[in-house]
Amino acid sequence: MNEKRTEISSLGEFGLIKQLTQQFPINQKSTIKGIGDDAAVIKYSMDKHTVVSTDLLLEGIHFDLMYCPLKHLGYKSVVVNVSDIYAMNAIPRQITVSIGISNRFSVEALEEFYDGVRLACKNYGVDLIGGDTTSSQKGFIISITAIGEVEESKLAYRNTAKEGDLIFVTGDLGASYLGLQILEREKKIFLENPGVEVKLEEDQYLVERQLKPEAQRETIELFHELEITPTAMIDISDGLSSELKHICAQSNVGCHIFEEQIPIFQETYDAALKLHLDPITCAMNGGEDYELLFCMNKTDAQKIYGRHGIKCIGEIKNSSYGLVLESKAGFHHEITAQGWNHIL
Ligand code: ADP
Ligand code: MG
């Protein structure tokens, strides 16, 4: 932690905004005017559509500052927003960041948050072009808006999956949920025995998936490079089951998913068993993975088979088929967005 503590009041609102936003360069040619006027100005080319997504994050509801470092929080807040832009098959270009803060936070603490925001802006190639700063009585409040662009023909909605499409997911599912369980467990131990050493090294991968997730930039760039467009797409923020239900309900189709194909890394699998949880249930219902779930016609799908980190997990069926999960033993189960009573 930073030793120095500068009170927000010593800078005032405008001084604080200047301090927090001064080291954000403008890199996108579509950013005409960034921070500093009444509104930012963006100019995308005529043939593109603009994609906008906003998230509101509240302390105590969406994050816990006891175990979430402010830099990670800044990074993650940006990532969850650009992930929504990617899920439309669009390229994020700009973000705005609005914060509600109390005098509990020092200027240094807020700078840590903006360090994370800056790193995410760099990694995902977006410009910070504005925001708002206001006081909050207690908790930390964050609202981020991401703005991106894409050709109309490349937009990937949730409601356009077709019978016969193949269903894919990127990456690894369930790790973020398990990371959260581990952080909650350590918090409890710490609160009961203050001073006890918190050991997280062993579960570093899982904890990192929870605290510092990444959005799937490479996958979207691959689609654009290969000139293929998913027939439907969604990012996995609430768990695979829930996202499959969204796509199927909105597209009026069913699906058949093979348990065997659901991507679960060895670390994730082992950690689930250690915590007496079913790895498949964690992968299906965990959430906050920020991987992509997408559907693709069989011709386009040929081009991405075997691509690193992309896995075919099933096929879109007609609506009367329902949502089916075929277990490793060959049994068929209906996919439901389950709670967490399902403990082995
Ligand atoms: P206004 O009074 O018009 O809301 P502000 O004084 O709040 O303007 O903001 C001045 C400039 O600083 C604007 O460009 C605004 O978008 C930007 N800004 C304010 N707060 C933040 C923040 N927390 N992060 C990034 N930009 C900010
Ligand atoms: Mg303002």
Short mmCIF file of C-alpha atoms and ligand atoms in Angstrom, two decimals:
data_model
loop_
_atom_site.label_atom_id
_atom_site.label_comp_id
_atom_site.label_asym_id
_atom_site.label_seq_id
_atom_site.Cartn_x
_atom_site.Cartn_y
_atom_site.Cartn_z
CA MET A 1 0.00 0.00 0.00
CA ASN A 2 1.01 3.56 -0.67
CA GLU A 3 2.19 5.22 2.58
CA LYS A 4 1.31 8.81 1.67
CA ARG A 5 -2.23 10.00 2.25
CA THR A 6 -3.45 13.13 0.46
CA GLU A 7 -6.99 14.18 1.38
CA ILE A 8 -9.35 14.68 -1.56
CA SER A 9 -10.38 17.99 0.01
CA SER A 10 -6.85 19.35 -0.43
CA LEU A 11 -7.26 19.14 -4.22
CA GLY A 12 -10.94 19.97 -4.63
CA GLU A 13 -13.15 18.40 -7.32
CA PHE A 14 -11.44 19.92 -10.34
CA GLY A 15 -7.97 19.36 -8.99
CA LEU A 16 -8.84 15.74 -8.32
CA ILE A 17 -10.25 15.19 -11.82
CA LYS A 18 -7.12 16.74 -13.32
CA GLN A 19 -4.85 14.61 -11.14
CA LEU A 20 -6.65 11.39 -11.97
CA THR A 21 -7.06 11.93 -15.69
CA GLN A 22 -3.87 13.71 -16.72
CA GLN A 23 -1.96 10.63 -17.81
CA PHE A 24 -4.46 9.28 -20.30
CA PRO A 25 -3.25 9.72 -23.88
CA ILE A 26 -5.65 9.81 -26.83
CA ASN A 27 -4.71 7.09 -29.33
CA GLN A 28 -7.87 6.40 -31.34
CA LYS A 29 -8.33 8.41 -34.51
CA SER A 30 -12.08 8.35 -33.86
CA THR A 31 -11.60 10.38 -30.64
CA ILE A 32 -11.98 13.99 -31.76
CA LYS A 33 -12.35 15.52 -28.29
CA GLY A 34 -11.60 13.75 -25.02
CA ILE A 35 -11.64 15.01 -21.44
CA GLY A 36 -11.97 18.73 -20.80
CA ASP A 37 -15.13 20.04 -22.45
CA ASP A 38 -18.84 19.62 -21.71
CA ALA A 39 -18.95 16.49 -23.84
CA ALA A 40 -16.54 14.25 -25.72
CA VAL A 41 -16.70 14.05 -29.52
CA ILE A 42 -16.33 10.79 -31.47
CA LYS A 43 -16.34 10.33 -35.23
CA TYR A 44 -16.65 6.85 -36.66
CA SER A 45 -16.57 6.13 -40.39
CA MET A 46 -19.91 6.36 -42.21
CA ASP A 47 -20.29 2.64 -42.85
CA LYS A 48 -19.94 1.61 -39.19
CA HIS A 49 -22.49 1.19 -36.44
CA THR A 50 -21.81 2.47 -32.91
CA VAL A 51 -22.11 0.02 -30.01
CA VAL A 52 -22.59 1.28 -26.43
CA SER A 53 -22.63 -0.57 -23.11
CA THR A 54 -22.78 0.63 -19.50
CA ASP A 55 -22.22 -1.06 -16.15
CA LEU A 56 -22.78 0.18 -12.62
CA LEU A 57 -20.65 -1.36 -9.86
CA LEU A 58 -21.42 -0.85 -6.18
CA GLU A 59 -19.13 -1.59 -3.26
CA GLY A 60 -20.52 -4.41 -1.14
CA ILE A 61 -22.65 -5.69 -4.02
CA HIS A 62 -20.25 -6.16 -6.91
CA PHE A 63 -16.87 -5.94 -5.20
CA ASP A 64 -15.32 -6.18 -1.76
CA LEU A 65 -12.39 -3.88 -1.06
CA MET A 66 -11.22 -6.21 1.70
CA TYR A 67 -9.69 -8.48 -0.91
CA CYS A 68 -9.98 -6.59 -4.16
CA PRO A 69 -7.00 -4.26 -4.64
CA LEU A 70 -8.04 -0.92 -6.17
CA LYS A 71 -5.76 -1.36 -9.18
CA HIS A 72 -7.38 -4.70 -9.99
CA LEU A 73 -10.80 -3.14 -9.49
CA GLY A 74 -10.00 -0.38 -12.00
CA TYR A 75 -8.76 -2.96 -14.48
CA LYS A 76 -11.73 -5.29 -14.04
CA SER A 77 -14.27 -2.46 -14.28
CA VAL A 78 -12.98 -1.63 -17.75
CA VAL A 79 -12.65 -5.27 -18.79
CA VAL A 80 -16.27 -6.18 -18.00
CA ASN A 81 -17.40 -3.30 -20.21
CA VAL A 82 -15.16 -3.95 -23.21
CA SER A 83 -16.21 -7.60 -22.92
CA ASP A 84 -19.79 -6.50 -23.69
CA ILE A 85 -18.59 -4.61 -26.76
CA TYR A 86 -16.66 -7.67 -27.99
CA ALA A 87 -19.76 -9.79 -27.41
CA MET A 88 -21.42 -7.75 -30.19
CA ASN A 89 -18.39 -8.59 -32.40
CA ALA A 90 -17.47 -4.90 -32.25
CA ILE A 91 -14.15 -3.20 -31.48
CA PRO A 92 -14.12 -1.02 -28.32
CA ARG A 93 -12.59 2.44 -28.90
CA GLN A 94 -13.56 4.72 -26.00
CA ILE A 95 -14.70 4.56 -22.37
CA THR A 96 -16.06 7.00 -19.83
CA VAL A 97 -15.50 6.41 -16.10
CA SER A 98 -17.74 7.92 -13.42
CA ILE A 99 -17.03 7.52 -9.72
CA GLY A 100 -18.84 8.20 -6.46
CA ILE A 101 -16.36 8.54 -3.58
CA SER A 102 -16.32 9.40 0.11
CA ASN A 103 -13.48 10.99 2.09
CA ARG A 104 -12.62 7.45 3.23
CA PHE A 105 -10.51 7.36 0.07
CA SER A 106 -7.25 9.23 -0.32
CA VAL A 107 -6.04 10.71 -3.58
CA GLU A 108 -3.39 7.95 -3.65
CA ALA A 109 -6.06 5.25 -3.37
CA LEU A 110 -7.97 6.74 -6.31
CA GLU A 111 -4.74 6.94 -8.28
CA GLU A 112 -4.30 3.21 -7.77
CA PHE A 113 -7.79 2.67 -9.19
CA TYR A 114 -6.90 4.82 -12.21
CA ASP A 115 -3.60 2.91 -12.64
CA GLY A 116 -5.75 -0.17 -13.27
CA VAL A 117 -8.04 1.78 -15.61
CA ARG A 118 -4.97 3.02 -17.52
CA LEU A 119 -3.50 -0.47 -17.89
CA ALA A 120 -6.80 -1.81 -19.24
CA CYS A 121 -7.07 1.15 -21.66
CA LYS A 122 -3.59 0.28 -22.93
CA ASN A 123 -4.21 -3.47 -23.21
CA TYR A 124 -7.54 -3.09 -25.00
CA GLY A 125 -6.66 0.00 -27.04
CA VAL A 126 -9.40 2.30 -25.73
CA ASP A 127 -9.25 6.03 -24.91
CA LEU A 128 -10.64 7.44 -21.66
CA ILE A 129 -12.73 10.35 -22.96
CA GLY A 130 -14.70 11.54 -19.94
CA GLY A 131 -16.71 10.73 -16.87
CA ASP A 132 -18.09 12.30 -13.76
CA THR A 133 -16.89 12.64 -10.17
CA THR A 134 -19.26 12.98 -7.25
CA SER A 135 -19.30 12.34 -3.53
CA SER A 136 -20.94 9.30 -2.02
CA GLN A 137 -21.83 8.93 1.66
CA LYS A 138 -20.06 5.63 2.22
CA GLY A 139 -19.39 3.10 -0.50
CA PHE A 140 -17.35 3.40 -3.66
CA ILE A 141 -19.52 3.62 -6.80
CA ILE A 142 -18.21 3.05 -10.32
CA SER A 143 -20.03 3.46 -13.59
CA ILE A 144 -18.23 2.75 -16.85
CA THR A 145 -19.53 3.17 -20.38
CA ALA A 146 -17.73 1.57 -23.30
CA ILE A 147 -18.25 2.66 -26.90
CA GLY A 148 -17.15 0.75 -29.99
CA GLU A 149 -17.71 0.33 -33.69
CA VAL A 150 -18.42 -2.41 -36.19
CA GLU A 151 -19.76 -2.85 -39.74
CA GLU A 152 -23.49 -3.55 -39.68
CA SER A 153 -23.01 -6.92 -41.42
CA LYS A 154 -20.65 -8.09 -38.66
CA LEU A 155 -22.88 -7.37 -35.66
CA ALA A 156 -23.57 -10.48 -33.57
CA TYR A 157 -26.83 -10.37 -31.63
CA ARG A 158 -28.24 -12.86 -29.13
CA ASN A 159 -31.44 -13.55 -31.05
CA THR A 160 -30.09 -14.85 -34.36
CA ALA A 161 -28.85 -18.39 -33.64
CA LYS A 162 -30.11 -20.94 -36.20
CA GLU A 163 -30.86 -24.65 -35.98
CA GLY A 164 -27.79 -26.58 -37.13
CA ASP A 165 -25.28 -23.94 -35.97
CA LEU A 166 -22.40 -25.22 -33.87
CA ILE A 167 -21.92 -23.78 -30.38
CA PHE A 168 -18.48 -22.68 -29.18
CA VAL A 169 -16.89 -21.27 -26.05
CA THR A 170 -13.49 -19.70 -25.52
CA GLY A 171 -11.08 -20.40 -22.65
CA ASP A 172 -11.77 -21.92 -19.29
CA LEU A 173 -15.01 -21.90 -17.30
CA GLY A 174 -15.62 -21.96 -13.54
CA ALA A 175 -12.25 -20.60 -12.38
CA SER A 176 -13.49 -17.13 -11.48
CA TYR A 177 -16.28 -18.52 -9.30
CA LEU A 178 -13.81 -20.77 -7.48
CA GLY A 179 -11.42 -17.83 -7.06
CA LEU A 180 -14.25 -15.94 -5.37
CA GLN A 181 -14.99 -18.88 -3.04
CA ILE A 182 -11.33 -18.98 -2.03
CA LEU A 183 -11.20 -15.21 -1.39
CA GLU A 184 -14.41 -15.40 0.68
CA ARG A 185 -12.99 -18.32 2.68
CA GLU A 186 -9.74 -16.46 3.40
CA LYS A 187 -11.68 -13.32 4.35
CA LYS A 188 -13.70 -15.31 6.87
CA ILE A 189 -10.58 -16.89 8.36
CA PHE A 190 -8.93 -13.46 8.54
CA LEU A 191 -11.93 -11.82 10.23
CA GLU A 192 -12.07 -14.61 12.81
CA ASN A 193 -8.31 -14.52 13.47
CA PRO A 194 -6.95 -11.08 12.59
CA GLY A 195 -3.22 -11.24 12.09
CA VAL A 196 -3.30 -14.69 10.53
CA GLU A 197 -1.28 -14.92 7.32
CA VAL A 198 -3.48 -15.17 4.24
CA LYS A 199 -2.22 -17.84 1.85
CA LEU A 200 -3.32 -17.43 -1.74
CA GLU A 201 -0.20 -18.47 -3.72
CA GLU A 202 -1.48 -21.99 -4.25
CA ASP A 203 -4.65 -20.72 -5.90
CA GLN A 204 -3.08 -17.82 -7.78
CA TYR A 205 -4.61 -18.73 -11.13
CA LEU A 206 -8.17 -18.92 -9.75
CA VAL A 207 -7.84 -15.75 -7.68
CA GLU A 208 -6.47 -13.90 -10.69
CA ARG A 209 -9.38 -15.06 -12.85
CA GLN A 210 -11.70 -13.45 -10.27
CA LEU A 211 -9.76 -10.27 -9.52
CA LYS A 212 -8.17 -9.56 -12.90
CA PRO A 213 -10.19 -11.17 -15.69
CA GLU A 214 -9.47 -10.51 -19.37
CA ALA A 215 -11.87 -9.85 -22.25
CA GLN A 216 -11.59 -11.93 -25.43
CA ARG A 217 -9.91 -9.48 -27.75
CA GLU A 218 -7.99 -12.14 -29.74
CA THR A 219 -11.14 -14.07 -30.61
CA ILE A 220 -12.89 -11.01 -32.04
CA GLU A 221 -9.78 -10.00 -33.96
CA LEU A 222 -9.64 -13.54 -35.35
CA PHE A 223 -13.25 -13.30 -36.59
CA HIS A 224 -12.51 -10.00 -38.29
CA GLU A 225 -9.28 -11.32 -39.81
CA LEU A 226 -10.96 -14.47 -41.16
CA GLU A 227 -14.03 -12.47 -42.19
CA ILE A 228 -16.41 -14.77 -40.38
CA THR A 229 -19.25 -13.62 -38.15
CA PRO A 230 -20.92 -15.64 -35.40
CA THR A 231 -24.65 -16.11 -35.99
CA ALA A 232 -25.16 -15.22 -32.31
CA MET A 233 -22.87 -14.30 -29.42
CA ILE A 234 -22.91 -13.38 -25.71
CA ASP A 235 -20.19 -12.97 -23.10
CA ILE A 236 -20.22 -15.36 -20.14
CA SER A 237 -20.78 -13.12 -17.16
CA ASP A 238 -23.54 -15.04 -15.35
CA GLY A 239 -22.49 -18.61 -16.15
CA LEU A 240 -22.76 -20.81 -19.25
CA SER A 241 -26.26 -22.17 -18.40
CA SER A 242 -27.70 -18.72 -18.03
CA GLU A 243 -26.10 -17.43 -21.27
CA LEU A 244 -27.26 -20.51 -23.22
CA LYS A 245 -30.76 -19.82 -21.96
CA HIS A 246 -30.56 -16.22 -23.18
CA ILE A 247 -29.42 -17.21 -26.67
CA CYS A 248 -31.96 -20.05 -26.98
CA ALA A 249 -34.90 -18.04 -25.62
CA GLN A 250 -34.16 -14.97 -27.71
CA SER A 251 -33.41 -16.96 -30.88
CA ASN A 252 -36.33 -19.32 -30.26
CA VAL A 253 -34.17 -22.45 -30.57
CA GLY A 254 -32.98 -25.34 -28.41
CA CYS A 255 -29.50 -26.79 -27.93
CA HIS A 256 -27.58 -29.98 -27.26
CA ILE A 257 -24.43 -29.57 -25.16
CA PHE A 258 -21.84 -32.27 -24.40
CA GLU A 259 -20.56 -32.19 -20.83
CA GLU A 260 -17.34 -33.79 -22.02
CA GLN A 261 -16.57 -30.78 -24.24
CA ILE A 262 -17.03 -28.07 -21.60
CA PRO A 263 -13.60 -26.50 -21.05
CA ILE A 264 -12.37 -26.79 -17.47
CA PHE A 265 -8.67 -26.35 -16.72
CA GLN A 266 -6.96 -28.86 -14.45
CA GLU A 267 -6.39 -26.22 -11.71
CA THR A 268 -10.09 -25.38 -11.79
CA TYR A 269 -11.10 -29.03 -11.68
CA ASP A 270 -8.80 -29.83 -8.74
CA ALA A 271 -9.86 -26.72 -6.78
CA ALA A 272 -13.56 -27.58 -7.20
CA LEU A 273 -13.04 -31.06 -5.78
CA LYS A 274 -11.01 -29.65 -2.88
CA LEU A 275 -13.89 -27.30 -2.05
CA HIS A 276 -16.39 -30.20 -2.36
CA LEU A 277 -18.01 -28.63 -5.43
CA ASP A 278 -18.90 -30.31 -8.70
CA PRO A 279 -16.53 -28.92 -11.40
CA ILE A 280 -19.24 -29.09 -14.09
CA THR A 281 -21.71 -27.19 -11.92
CA CYS A 282 -19.02 -24.52 -11.33
CA ALA A 283 -18.38 -24.29 -15.08
CA MET A 284 -22.09 -24.20 -15.97
CA ASN A 285 -23.21 -21.75 -13.29
CA GLY A 286 -20.16 -19.99 -11.92
CA GLY A 287 -20.12 -16.71 -13.77
CA GLU A 288 -17.65 -13.86 -14.19
CA ASP A 289 -15.50 -15.85 -16.62
CA TYR A 290 -15.81 -13.20 -19.36
CA GLU A 291 -15.27 -15.86 -21.99
CA LEU A 292 -17.41 -15.77 -25.15
CA LEU A 293 -20.24 -18.14 -26.06
CA PHE A 294 -21.03 -18.04 -29.77
CA CYS A 295 -22.85 -19.91 -32.51
CA MET A 296 -21.57 -20.34 -36.04
CA ASN A 297 -22.80 -21.98 -39.24
CA LYS A 298 -20.90 -25.15 -40.13
CA THR A 299 -19.02 -23.61 -43.10
CA ASP A 300 -17.55 -20.73 -41.07
CA ALA A 301 -16.98 -23.05 -38.12
CA GLN A 302 -14.50 -25.09 -40.23
CA LYS A 303 -12.16 -22.11 -40.19
CA ILE A 304 -11.84 -21.91 -36.42
CA TYR A 305 -11.56 -25.59 -35.49
CA GLY A 306 -8.43 -26.21 -33.49
CA ARG A 307 -7.78 -22.52 -32.97
CA HIS A 308 -6.21 -22.00 -29.58
CA GLY A 309 -8.73 -21.63 -26.79
CA ILE A 310 -11.88 -22.15 -28.88
CA LYS A 311 -13.93 -25.27 -28.22
CA CYS A 312 -17.07 -26.69 -29.82
CA ILE A 313 -19.45 -27.75 -27.04
CA GLY A 314 -22.61 -28.61 -28.96
CA GLU A 315 -25.19 -27.71 -31.56
CA ILE A 316 -28.29 -25.53 -31.90
CA LYS A 317 -31.52 -27.56 -32.23
CA ASN A 318 -35.11 -26.57 -32.92
CA SER A 319 -37.12 -24.98 -30.13
CA SER A 320 -39.13 -28.09 -29.24
CA TYR A 321 -35.88 -29.97 -28.53
CA GLY A 322 -35.30 -27.90 -25.37
CA LEU A 323 -31.94 -27.26 -23.74
CA VAL A 324 -30.13 -30.56 -23.24
CA LEU A 325 -26.86 -31.37 -21.47
CA GLU A 326 -25.52 -34.83 -22.33
CA SER A 327 -23.43 -36.18 -19.45
CA LYS A 328 -20.20 -38.13 -19.94
CA ALA A 329 -22.19 -41.31 -19.27
CA GLY A 330 -24.63 -40.42 -22.07
CA PHE A 331 -27.59 -39.32 -19.93
CA HIS A 332 -29.62 -36.31 -21.02
CA HIS A 333 -30.38 -33.51 -18.51
CA GLU A 334 -32.37 -30.36 -18.96
CA ILE A 335 -30.20 -27.26 -18.58
CA THR A 336 -31.47 -25.01 -15.81
CA ALA A 337 -29.85 -21.96 -14.30
CA GLN A 338 -29.27 -23.70 -10.97
CA GLY A 339 -28.42 -22.28 -7.61
CA TRP A 340 -25.74 -23.57 -5.33
CA ASN A 341 -27.48 -26.38 -3.43
CA HIS A 342 -25.93 -28.84 -5.81
CA ILE A 343 -22.94 -29.81 -3.69
CA LEU A 344 -21.37 -33.23 -4.03
P1 ADP B 1 -19.39 18.92 -15.95
O1 ADP B 1 -19.52 19.93 -14.89
O2 ADP B 1 -19.73 19.37 -17.33
O3 ADP B 1 -20.00 17.59 -15.57
P2 ADP B 1 -16.86 18.07 -14.95
O4 ADP B 1 -16.18 19.20 -14.31
O5 ADP B 1 -17.55 17.07 -14.12
O6 ADP B 1 -17.81 18.64 -16.09
O7 ADP B 1 -15.79 17.32 -15.84
C1 ADP B 1 -14.80 17.98 -16.57
C2 ADP B 1 -14.20 17.03 -17.56
O8 ADP B 1 -13.59 15.96 -16.88
C3 ADP B 1 -15.22 16.40 -18.50
O9 ADP B 1 -14.58 16.21 -19.75
C4 ADP B 1 -15.54 15.09 -17.86
O10 ADP B 1 -15.97 14.15 -18.82
C5 ADP B 1 -14.18 14.73 -17.25
N1 ADP B 1 -14.30 13.90 -16.02
C6 ADP B 1 -14.92 14.24 -14.85
N2 ADP B 1 -14.79 13.26 -13.94
C7 ADP B 1 -14.06 12.29 -14.53
C8 ADP B 1 -13.59 11.00 -14.11
N3 ADP B 1 -13.83 10.52 -12.88
N4 ADP B 1 -12.87 10.26 -14.98
C9 ADP B 1 -12.63 10.73 -16.22
N5 ADP B 1 -13.03 11.91 -16.68
C10 ADP B 1 -13.74 12.70 -15.85
MG MG B 2 -19.46 16.49 -13.95
#
